[in-house]
């Protein structure tokens, strides 16, 4: 920190000492004996049954912690210590004993914190007085000062805190001054008495053996941090203590209420009143809808039966699920898993619920993309809310079953339950729920959706009750437009349509040609005062419609919130490395933008925020927006009854029209479907027909479905015999629907065929002693099968991946990352891509000799690419999948080198969003390959290499921005803003004041600032910094360095309000 700036100190709490006149016994007892006695007392207390419930055990904190590189923090500390012991002359160094003594003393004195049981005002003042009398060690250099490393933009905030503290501290100042003279003399006397004993200890230490002379610093750190974790800080404000005591009491009452058969639901549906206050404060929800109250008070819900409930979009389904999750976390003390369909929705929910986790004392953990730890951290006191995508939720359930912890999962909530009938993702969701039902009888399952039809099948599968309502907070009116006539959808009419009105808008001949569907007339009826969504069949159509509308809109639209629109363009330029899409640059000035998967996540997030705040009044978008983040509108227009080339489905229509009407803002919502006369009959069937049924895809998706299921059942020891597997299959949704879905083969025959196929691929092997044809035929998983299971590898590619990795060992090129990037490029994305051969040849010719050697090893030559680019015939046979995969590897490799999506997009003529999705898929697949290699000893060399590559693929930014991007909701653009403002680490962000953030960071709302700080507080700190400090202390062999390091480690440990779980 610069000179002249106020320095912020964190005082270290130490054990109180009796400063009265020492007795002869006290003069003779060495200090170490006192500390050991205290430690023994603390161990006895920890070992008691009562305290075991109140405090996390040391085993939970330290024994089960694995870092990203699978090496624990304490193991690294021990490694540093061992390397230090091997240095020449370290055993006979004159200062070694002194160093050891100083280190031990520093850790004992500075890292130990007393357990405070009474926070009375008198004791608090006494504790502050004791702390003020401590000797402060010399201030370290600013460059190496970890505890003082605060962002410069936070200085003003801490100055205000210091001023407040001074104001509060004026009252007892006379008492402190009166005792200072006495305290000084007592301190001197105590030091004078203590000195001979210290010298004697020093002599005894030198004479002792090496093992007794040098205790491991790992043990010191472990015991000290365990003490810190158990201790409560004595400097909390009295008001905060009272609030926490009140919350604890309310939770205790809620636990009793929720377990009793009484109908009394307590302050807020068996939850503390603080939950109700948080909903008012954070979400503005003061009262629940009637249907929400009815659903929460259902007898089946109170008895914890499984439940499926269905309401129209925007009906408030999520709030019911959140209240049930909080009941499970706070009252029943169980973990909760929430499964959401997309990464963007997971991140939105993480940000939304992080504040609740901070205030109510539970953890919110993200499992999406390459994020998530398997198995999750085991905690005794505070519980976790896992928010996961469908794929990560499945892997999480597998990890809990494998470690025998599935019963700790009290509740599973599934949003968009209808996705169980959609392809491979539906098959994975079905497997997840079937495993939970089979392995845990105490886990409750809640499913919700706006578009369910064959609910009876889902009820039979989940053994669930069903609740439905047609409630919408805002009335929805549906319209159809044919030519210039608008009809209202009315189920009571003869053909379900009644005449509404004619469009009254003066169209010129030019406008009629450019806008045959009269979109300009429809949107100008609502914008700019209200919002509008226009759903288009394709991505290109979104951009064309946005440009067409702006060409004919009045110039008056340019003046609407002009300043905010200029700032939006500026922010888009910042996240685009100085570039803005020319279409967006033209349309945003009118308050219009397009939204589809071709945009980067940063761009989409900025546009969504601008639309939510009213800066943008119209979005042209694809159907994916309807299933993504919640962006309601006054009017929703469907450009055509098609999605790409397919006719619209009833479920899709309901999701898109459901975005019309904003609760609390609009009195009504409107949807208008544009169609031609030729499509009228199909559209009438669409709006009057039932919703599509959900059918199992477990067998249809062979490798991702039934084969993957059987492999996991045997690998996780859920079922081992043919009879057990067949019984499990009868309990799936496929088993419920087998009479409908099976035409040629029976369920038994399909089960036997799938197991034989897995055996032929070398993933399973039959037990030689078992009956080969009967129910008792047993199977065991092979090493390759175990690796495929742990890596969540698609079984269609597991043998190909094994061959590629095996071949890579023969000549792995490490002069660049290209070879490793190729090995982690997803197979399924490569199968869907078609190279641009001219671009391919241009990029190939620019490779270095080492990089071209990678292509040669893979069997792809420059002459082959050149002939393809020139259109010449090729006689030599080359594997097309390898060629396509190498092409995508070039894209990823260029992205890692440049970290600029825009330049790579232009270089390869690909949409920016596609490149970013490719990067996300590669990061996830790299993590899968890493777990695959960990199970096979022959691939040990890939472990360390893939750890670093996964990090690079996950963030694809400069190294200094990676810690900030680990915070949920912080993308590259925001990370750059934070870094420039002085927030260089997660700790900086966790200690930030949201009000200061709002003033410091451009276009950051208070809600976003609060969510960002909350997310940072539940993130774990970067322990590589601690390792660096320990390394310097060990190798410099300087006693002052060791003392300083202990002080800084103390500050780091005490700075986390979430110890011990966040620390480890």
Coordinates of C-alpha atoms in Angstrom, one line a residue, residues 658-867:
X658 CA -45.5 -17.8 -21.2
X659 CA -42.9 -15.0 -21.2
X660 CA -45.7 -12.5 -21.8
X661 CA -46.7 -10.5 -18.8
X662 CA -44.5 -9.2 -16.0
X663 CA -45.7 -9.7 -12.4
X664 CA -46.0 -6.5 -10.5
X665 CA -45.4 -4.4 -13.7
X666 CA -48.1 -5.3 -16.3
X667 CA -51.8 -5.8 -15.8
X668 CA -51.9 -8.2 -18.8
X669 CA -49.6 -10.0 -21.2
X670 CA -50.1 -10.5 -25.0
X671 CA -48.8 -13.1 -27.4
X672 CA -49.2 -12.8 -31.1
X673 CA -48.4 -15.7 -33.5
X674 CA -47.9 -14.6 -37.1
X675 CA -48.9 -17.2 -39.7
X676 CA -49.9 -17.6 -43.3
X677 CA -53.2 -19.0 -44.5
X678 CA -51.6 -22.3 -45.5
X679 CA -50.5 -23.0 -41.9
X680 CA -53.9 -22.0 -40.3
X681 CA -55.2 -25.6 -39.8
X682 CA -51.9 -26.8 -38.3
X683 CA -51.8 -23.8 -35.9
X684 CA -55.4 -24.5 -34.8
X685 CA -54.4 -28.0 -33.9
X686 CA -51.4 -26.6 -32.1
X687 CA -53.2 -24.2 -29.9
X688 CA -56.1 -26.6 -29.1
X689 CA -54.1 -29.9 -28.8
X690 CA -52.7 -31.4 -25.6
X691 CA -49.1 -31.1 -24.5
X692 CA -46.6 -33.7 -25.8
X693 CA -46.1 -36.7 -23.6
X694 CA -42.8 -37.5 -21.9
X695 CA -41.3 -40.8 -23.0
X696 CA -38.2 -42.5 -21.7
X697 CA -35.1 -42.3 -23.9
X698 CA -33.1 -44.8 -21.8
X699 CA -33.0 -47.5 -24.5
X700 CA -33.1 -45.1 -27.5
X701 CA -29.9 -43.4 -26.3
X702 CA -28.1 -46.7 -26.2
X703 CA -24.5 -45.7 -25.2
X704 CA -25.5 -42.7 -23.0
X705 CA -28.6 -44.5 -21.7
X706 CA -29.0 -48.1 -20.8
X707 CA -25.3 -49.1 -21.3
X708 CA -24.1 -46.2 -19.1
X709 CA -26.7 -47.1 -16.5
X710 CA -25.7 -50.7 -16.3
X711 CA -22.0 -49.9 -16.1
X712 CA -22.6 -47.5 -13.2
X713 CA -25.0 -49.9 -11.4
X714 CA -22.2 -52.5 -11.3
X715 CA -19.3 -50.1 -10.7
X716 CA -21.1 -48.4 -7.8
X717 CA -22.2 -51.8 -6.4
X718 CA -25.9 -50.9 -6.6
X719 CA -26.6 -54.1 -8.4
X720 CA -24.2 -56.9 -9.5
X721 CA -26.4 -59.8 -10.7
X722 CA -28.6 -60.0 -13.7
X723 CA -31.7 -60.3 -11.5
X724 CA -30.9 -57.2 -9.5
X725 CA -30.3 -55.2 -12.7
X726 CA -33.6 -56.4 -14.2
X727 CA -35.4 -55.4 -11.0
X728 CA -33.8 -52.0 -11.1
X729 CA -34.9 -51.5 -14.7
X730 CA -38.5 -52.2 -13.8
X731 CA -38.4 -49.2 -11.4
X732 CA -37.3 -46.7 -14.1
X733 CA -39.6 -44.6 -16.3
X734 CA -38.7 -47.0 -19.1
X735 CA -39.9 -49.9 -16.9
X736 CA -43.2 -48.0 -16.3
X737 CA -43.7 -47.3 -20.0
X738 CA -42.3 -50.6 -21.4
X739 CA -45.7 -51.8 -22.7
X740 CA -45.9 -48.6 -24.9
X741 CA -42.2 -48.4 -25.9
X742 CA -41.3 -52.1 -26.5
X743 CA -42.6 -53.6 -29.7
X744 CA -40.1 -56.3 -30.7
X745 CA -38.1 -57.3 -27.7
X746 CA -38.9 -57.7 -24.0
X747 CA -37.3 -55.8 -21.2
X748 CA -35.4 -58.9 -20.2
X749 CA -34.0 -59.4 -23.7
X750 CA -32.9 -55.8 -23.8
X751 CA -31.2 -56.1 -20.4
X752 CA -29.3 -59.2 -21.4
X753 CA -28.2 -57.7 -24.8
X754 CA -26.9 -54.6 -23.2
X755 CA -24.8 -56.5 -20.6
X756 CA -23.4 -58.8 -23.3
X757 CA -22.4 -55.7 -25.4
X758 CA -20.6 -54.2 -22.4
X759 CA -18.8 -57.5 -21.8
X760 CA -17.6 -57.6 -25.5
X761 CA -16.3 -54.1 -25.2
X762 CA -14.2 -55.0 -22.2
X763 CA -16.0 -52.8 -19.8
X764 CA -17.5 -55.7 -17.8
X765 CA -16.6 -59.3 -17.1
X766 CA -18.7 -62.2 -16.0
X767 CA -18.1 -63.9 -12.8
X768 CA -16.6 -67.3 -13.8
X769 CA -18.3 -69.1 -10.8
X770 CA -21.8 -67.8 -11.5
X771 CA -24.6 -69.2 -13.5
X772 CA -24.1 -67.7 -17.0
X773 CA -27.7 -67.6 -18.1
X774 CA -29.8 -67.2 -15.0
X775 CA -30.8 -64.4 -12.6
X776 CA -27.8 -65.0 -10.4
X777 CA -25.2 -64.3 -13.2
X778 CA -22.8 -61.8 -11.6
X779 CA -20.7 -59.1 -13.3
X780 CA -17.7 -57.2 -12.3
X781 CA -16.4 -53.9 -13.7
X782 CA -13.0 -53.8 -15.4
X783 CA -10.4 -51.1 -15.1
X784 CA -11.4 -49.6 -18.4
X785 CA -15.0 -49.7 -17.3
X786 CA -14.1 -48.0 -14.0
X787 CA -12.2 -45.3 -15.8
X788 CA -15.1 -44.7 -18.2
X789 CA -17.5 -44.5 -15.2
X790 CA -15.3 -42.1 -13.2
X791 CA -14.6 -39.9 -16.2
X792 CA -18.3 -39.9 -17.3
X793 CA -17.1 -40.8 -20.8
X794 CA -19.7 -41.5 -23.5
X795 CA -19.3 -45.3 -24.0
X796 CA -19.5 -44.8 -27.8
X797 CA -16.0 -43.1 -27.5
X798 CA -14.4 -44.8 -24.5
X799 CA -12.4 -47.3 -26.6
X800 CA -11.4 -44.6 -29.1
X801 CA -10.2 -42.4 -26.2
X802 CA -8.1 -45.2 -24.8
X803 CA -6.5 -45.9 -28.1
X804 CA -5.7 -42.2 -28.7
X805 CA -4.2 -41.8 -25.2
X806 CA -2.2 -45.0 -25.7
X807 CA -0.9 -43.8 -29.0
X808 CA -0.1 -40.4 -27.5
X809 CA 2.3 -42.1 -25.1
X810 CA 4.4 -43.3 -28.0
X811 CA 5.3 -39.8 -29.1
X812 CA 3.6 -37.1 -27.0
X813 CA 4.7 -33.7 -28.3
X814 CA 5.2 -31.3 -25.4
X815 CA 6.8 -28.4 -27.2
X816 CA 3.4 -26.9 -27.5
X817 CA -0.1 -27.6 -26.1
X818 CA -1.5 -28.6 -29.5
X819 CA -1.2 -32.4 -28.9
X820 CA -2.8 -32.2 -25.5
X821 CA -5.6 -29.9 -26.8
X822 CA -6.3 -32.5 -29.5
X823 CA -6.7 -35.3 -26.9
X824 CA -9.2 -33.2 -25.0
X825 CA -11.3 -32.0 -28.0
X826 CA -14.8 -33.5 -27.6
X827 CA -15.6 -36.3 -30.0
X828 CA -19.3 -35.4 -30.4
X829 CA -18.5 -31.8 -31.4
X830 CA -15.9 -33.0 -34.0
X831 CA -18.5 -35.3 -35.5
X832 CA -20.9 -32.4 -36.1
X833 CA -18.3 -30.0 -37.6
X834 CA -17.4 -29.5 -41.2
X835 CA -14.0 -27.8 -41.8
X836 CA -13.5 -24.7 -44.0
X837 CA -10.7 -26.2 -46.1
X838 CA -9.2 -22.9 -47.2
X839 CA -9.0 -21.8 -43.6
X840 CA -7.7 -25.2 -42.6
X841 CA -4.9 -25.1 -45.1
X842 CA -3.9 -21.5 -44.2
X843 CA -3.7 -22.4 -40.5
X844 CA -1.8 -25.6 -41.2
X845 CA 0.8 -23.8 -43.2
X846 CA 1.4 -21.4 -40.2
X847 CA 2.2 -24.1 -37.8
X848 CA 5.7 -24.6 -36.4
X849 CA 7.7 -27.8 -37.3
X850 CA 6.8 -29.3 -33.9
X851 CA 3.1 -28.5 -34.3
X852 CA 3.1 -29.9 -37.8
X853 CA 4.7 -33.0 -36.3
X854 CA 1.5 -33.5 -34.2
X855 CA -0.6 -33.6 -37.4
X856 CA 1.8 -36.1 -39.0
X857 CA 1.6 -38.4 -35.9
X858 CA -2.2 -38.2 -36.3
X859 CA -2.0 -39.1 -40.0
X860 CA -3.0 -35.7 -41.4
X861 CA -0.6 -34.3 -43.9
X862 CA -0.3 -30.8 -45.4
X863 CA -0.7 -32.3 -48.9
X864 CA -4.1 -33.8 -48.0
X865 CA -5.4 -30.5 -46.6
X866 CA -4.1 -28.7 -49.7
X867 CA -5.8 -31.0 -52.1

